[in-house]
Short mmCIF file of N, CA and C in Angstrom, two decimals:
data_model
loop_
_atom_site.label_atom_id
_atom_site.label_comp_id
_atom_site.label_asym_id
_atom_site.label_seq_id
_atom_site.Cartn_x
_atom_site.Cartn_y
_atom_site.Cartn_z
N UNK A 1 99.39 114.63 183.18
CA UNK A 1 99.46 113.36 183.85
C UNK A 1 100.57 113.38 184.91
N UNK A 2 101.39 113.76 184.22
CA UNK A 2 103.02 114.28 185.15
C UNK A 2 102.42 114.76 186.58
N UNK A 3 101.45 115.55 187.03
CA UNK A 3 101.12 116.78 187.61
C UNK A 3 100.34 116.26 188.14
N UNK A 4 99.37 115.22 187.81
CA UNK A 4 98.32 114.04 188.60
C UNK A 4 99.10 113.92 189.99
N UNK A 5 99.90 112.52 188.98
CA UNK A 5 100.97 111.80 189.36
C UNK A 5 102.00 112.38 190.99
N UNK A 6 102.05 113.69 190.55
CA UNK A 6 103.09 114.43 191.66
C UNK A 6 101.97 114.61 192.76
N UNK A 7 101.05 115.37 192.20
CA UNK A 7 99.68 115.52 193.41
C UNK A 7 99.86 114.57 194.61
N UNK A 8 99.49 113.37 193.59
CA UNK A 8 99.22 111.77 194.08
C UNK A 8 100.13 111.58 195.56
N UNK A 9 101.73 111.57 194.79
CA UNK A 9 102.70 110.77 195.00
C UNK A 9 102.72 111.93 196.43
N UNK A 10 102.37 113.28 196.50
CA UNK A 10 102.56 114.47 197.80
C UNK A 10 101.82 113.85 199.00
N UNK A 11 101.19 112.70 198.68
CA UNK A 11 100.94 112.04 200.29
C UNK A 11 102.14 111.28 200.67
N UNK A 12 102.75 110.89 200.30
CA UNK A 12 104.34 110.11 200.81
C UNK A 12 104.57 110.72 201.60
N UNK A 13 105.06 112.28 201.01
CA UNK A 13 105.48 112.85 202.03
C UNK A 13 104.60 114.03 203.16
N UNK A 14 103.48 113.97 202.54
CA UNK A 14 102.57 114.02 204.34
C UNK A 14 102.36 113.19 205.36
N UNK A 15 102.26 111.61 204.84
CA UNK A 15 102.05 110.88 205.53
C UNK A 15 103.08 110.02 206.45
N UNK A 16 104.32 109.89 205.37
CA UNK A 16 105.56 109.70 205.84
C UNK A 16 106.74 110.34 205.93
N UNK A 17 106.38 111.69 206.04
CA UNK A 17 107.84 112.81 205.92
C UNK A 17 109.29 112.54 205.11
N UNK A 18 108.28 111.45 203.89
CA UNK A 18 109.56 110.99 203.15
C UNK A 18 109.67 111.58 201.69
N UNK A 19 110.40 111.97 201.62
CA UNK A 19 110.09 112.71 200.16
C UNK A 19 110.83 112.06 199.31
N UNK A 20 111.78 110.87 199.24
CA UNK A 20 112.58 110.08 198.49
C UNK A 20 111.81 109.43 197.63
N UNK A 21 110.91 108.60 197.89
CA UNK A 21 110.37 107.90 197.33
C UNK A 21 109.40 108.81 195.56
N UNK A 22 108.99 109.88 196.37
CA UNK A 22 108.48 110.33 195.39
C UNK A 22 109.58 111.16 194.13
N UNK A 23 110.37 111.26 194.56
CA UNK A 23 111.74 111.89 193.65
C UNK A 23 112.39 110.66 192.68
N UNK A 24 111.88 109.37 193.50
CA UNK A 24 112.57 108.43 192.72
C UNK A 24 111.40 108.20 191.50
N UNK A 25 110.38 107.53 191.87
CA UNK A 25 109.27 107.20 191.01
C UNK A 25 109.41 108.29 190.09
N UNK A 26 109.80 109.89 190.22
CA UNK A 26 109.76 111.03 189.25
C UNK A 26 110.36 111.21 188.40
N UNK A 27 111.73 110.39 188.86
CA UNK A 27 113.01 109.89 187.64
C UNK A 27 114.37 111.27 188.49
N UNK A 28 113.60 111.98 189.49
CA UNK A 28 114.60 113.48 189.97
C UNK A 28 116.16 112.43 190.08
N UNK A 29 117.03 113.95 190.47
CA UNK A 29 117.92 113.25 191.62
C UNK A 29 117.55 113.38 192.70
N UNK A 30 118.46 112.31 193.71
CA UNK A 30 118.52 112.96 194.46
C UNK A 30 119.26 113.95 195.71
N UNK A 31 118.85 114.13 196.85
CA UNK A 31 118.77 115.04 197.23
C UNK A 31 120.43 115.22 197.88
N UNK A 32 121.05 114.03 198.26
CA UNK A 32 122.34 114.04 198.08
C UNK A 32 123.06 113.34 197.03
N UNK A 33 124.34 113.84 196.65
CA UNK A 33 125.00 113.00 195.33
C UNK A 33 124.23 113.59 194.17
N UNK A 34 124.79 112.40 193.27
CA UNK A 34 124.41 112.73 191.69
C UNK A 34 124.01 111.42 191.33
N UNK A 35 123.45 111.83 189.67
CA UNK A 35 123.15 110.94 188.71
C UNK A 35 121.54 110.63 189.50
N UNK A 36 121.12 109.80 188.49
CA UNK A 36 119.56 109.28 189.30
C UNK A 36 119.72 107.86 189.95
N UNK A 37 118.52 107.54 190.68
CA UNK A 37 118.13 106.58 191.68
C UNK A 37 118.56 105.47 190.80
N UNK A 38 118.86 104.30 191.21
CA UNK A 38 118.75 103.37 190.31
C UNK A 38 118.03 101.83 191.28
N UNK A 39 117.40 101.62 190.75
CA UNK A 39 116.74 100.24 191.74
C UNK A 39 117.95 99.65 191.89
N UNK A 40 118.71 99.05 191.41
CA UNK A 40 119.99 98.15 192.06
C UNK A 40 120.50 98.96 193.10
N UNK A 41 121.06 99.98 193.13
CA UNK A 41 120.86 100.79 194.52
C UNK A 41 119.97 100.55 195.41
N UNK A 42 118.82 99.86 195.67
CA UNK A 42 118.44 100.07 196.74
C UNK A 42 118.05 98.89 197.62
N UNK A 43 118.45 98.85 198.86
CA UNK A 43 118.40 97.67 199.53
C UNK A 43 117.17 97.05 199.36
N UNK A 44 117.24 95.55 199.67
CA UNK A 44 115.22 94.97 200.06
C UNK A 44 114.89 95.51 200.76
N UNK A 45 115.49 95.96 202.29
CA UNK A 45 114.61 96.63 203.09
C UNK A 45 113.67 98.12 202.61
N UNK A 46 114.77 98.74 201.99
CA UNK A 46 114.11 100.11 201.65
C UNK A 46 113.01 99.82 200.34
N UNK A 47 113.08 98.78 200.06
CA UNK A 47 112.38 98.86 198.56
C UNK A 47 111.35 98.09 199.40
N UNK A 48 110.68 97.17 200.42
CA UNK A 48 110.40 96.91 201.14
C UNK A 48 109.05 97.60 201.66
N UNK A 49 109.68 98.65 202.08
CA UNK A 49 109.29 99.72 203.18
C UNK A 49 108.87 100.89 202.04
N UNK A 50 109.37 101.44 200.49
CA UNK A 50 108.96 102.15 200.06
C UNK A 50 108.11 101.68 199.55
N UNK A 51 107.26 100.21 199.25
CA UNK A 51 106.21 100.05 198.84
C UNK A 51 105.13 99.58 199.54
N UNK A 52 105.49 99.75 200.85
CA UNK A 52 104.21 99.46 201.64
C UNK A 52 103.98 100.58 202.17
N UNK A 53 104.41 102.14 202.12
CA UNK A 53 103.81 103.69 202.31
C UNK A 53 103.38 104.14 200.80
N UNK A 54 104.10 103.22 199.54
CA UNK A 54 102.98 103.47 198.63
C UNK A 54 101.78 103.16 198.53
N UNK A 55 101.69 101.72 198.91
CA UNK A 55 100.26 100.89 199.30
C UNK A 55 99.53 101.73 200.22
N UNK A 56 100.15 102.51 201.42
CA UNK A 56 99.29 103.20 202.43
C UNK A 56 98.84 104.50 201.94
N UNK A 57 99.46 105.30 201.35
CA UNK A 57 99.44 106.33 201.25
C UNK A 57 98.75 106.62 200.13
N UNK A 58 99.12 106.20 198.54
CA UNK A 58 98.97 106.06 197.62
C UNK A 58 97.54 105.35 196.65
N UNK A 59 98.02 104.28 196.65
CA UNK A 59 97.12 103.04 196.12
C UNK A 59 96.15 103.01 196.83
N UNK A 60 95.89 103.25 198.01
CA UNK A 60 94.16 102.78 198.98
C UNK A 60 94.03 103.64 199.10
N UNK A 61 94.71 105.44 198.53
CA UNK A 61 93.73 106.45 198.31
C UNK A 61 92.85 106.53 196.68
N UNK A 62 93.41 105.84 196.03
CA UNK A 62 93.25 106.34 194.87
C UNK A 62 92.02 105.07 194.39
N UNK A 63 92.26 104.01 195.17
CA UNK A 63 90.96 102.67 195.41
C UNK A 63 89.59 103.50 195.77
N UNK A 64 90.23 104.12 196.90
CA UNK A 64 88.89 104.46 197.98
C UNK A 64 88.47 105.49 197.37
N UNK A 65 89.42 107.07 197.04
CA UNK A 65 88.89 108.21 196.17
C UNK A 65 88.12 107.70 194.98
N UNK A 66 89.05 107.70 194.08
CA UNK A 66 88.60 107.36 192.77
C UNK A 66 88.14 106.11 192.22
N UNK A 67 88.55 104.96 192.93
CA UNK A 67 87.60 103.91 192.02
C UNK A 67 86.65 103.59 193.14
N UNK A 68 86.18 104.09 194.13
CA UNK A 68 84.80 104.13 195.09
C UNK A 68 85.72 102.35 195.76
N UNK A 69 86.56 102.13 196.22
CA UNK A 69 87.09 100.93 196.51
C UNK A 69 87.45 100.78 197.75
N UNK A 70 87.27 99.75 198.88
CA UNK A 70 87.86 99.93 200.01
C UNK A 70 88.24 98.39 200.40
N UNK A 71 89.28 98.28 201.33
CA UNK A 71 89.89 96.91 201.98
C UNK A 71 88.78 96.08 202.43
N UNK A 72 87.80 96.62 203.18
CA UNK A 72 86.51 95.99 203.47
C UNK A 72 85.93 94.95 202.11
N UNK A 73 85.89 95.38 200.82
CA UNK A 73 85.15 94.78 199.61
C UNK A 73 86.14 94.09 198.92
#
């Protein structure tokens, strides 16, 4: 499921050359500093903005792939 999940989450960073987002949802560190992500860390804007390239990237592939789903219906 872990391995789905990472598949999944590898459009973030095709689509948005962001690879944070998916390190966070993974529980990683990250890529500077220590300890893990913590949502109180992160501004509205970024939390904002990291869930509307999940919505793009993510969620309306996995509508349209796998549950045959599109914005149109």
């Amino acid at each position: 499921m872990r391995n789905f999940g990472s598949t999944l989450l590898d459009r973030l960073r095709l689509m948005f050359n962001d690879k944070d987002l998916k390190e966070y949802l993974l529980g990683h560190k990250p890529r500077i500093g220590y300890g893990l992500y913590a949502l109180k860390g992160l501004t509205h804007e970024k939390l904002e903005r990291w869930t509307q390239e999940y919505v793009e990237s993510v969620e309306n592939y996995v509508n349209e792939a796998i549950f045959r789903l599109s914005e149109k219906n």
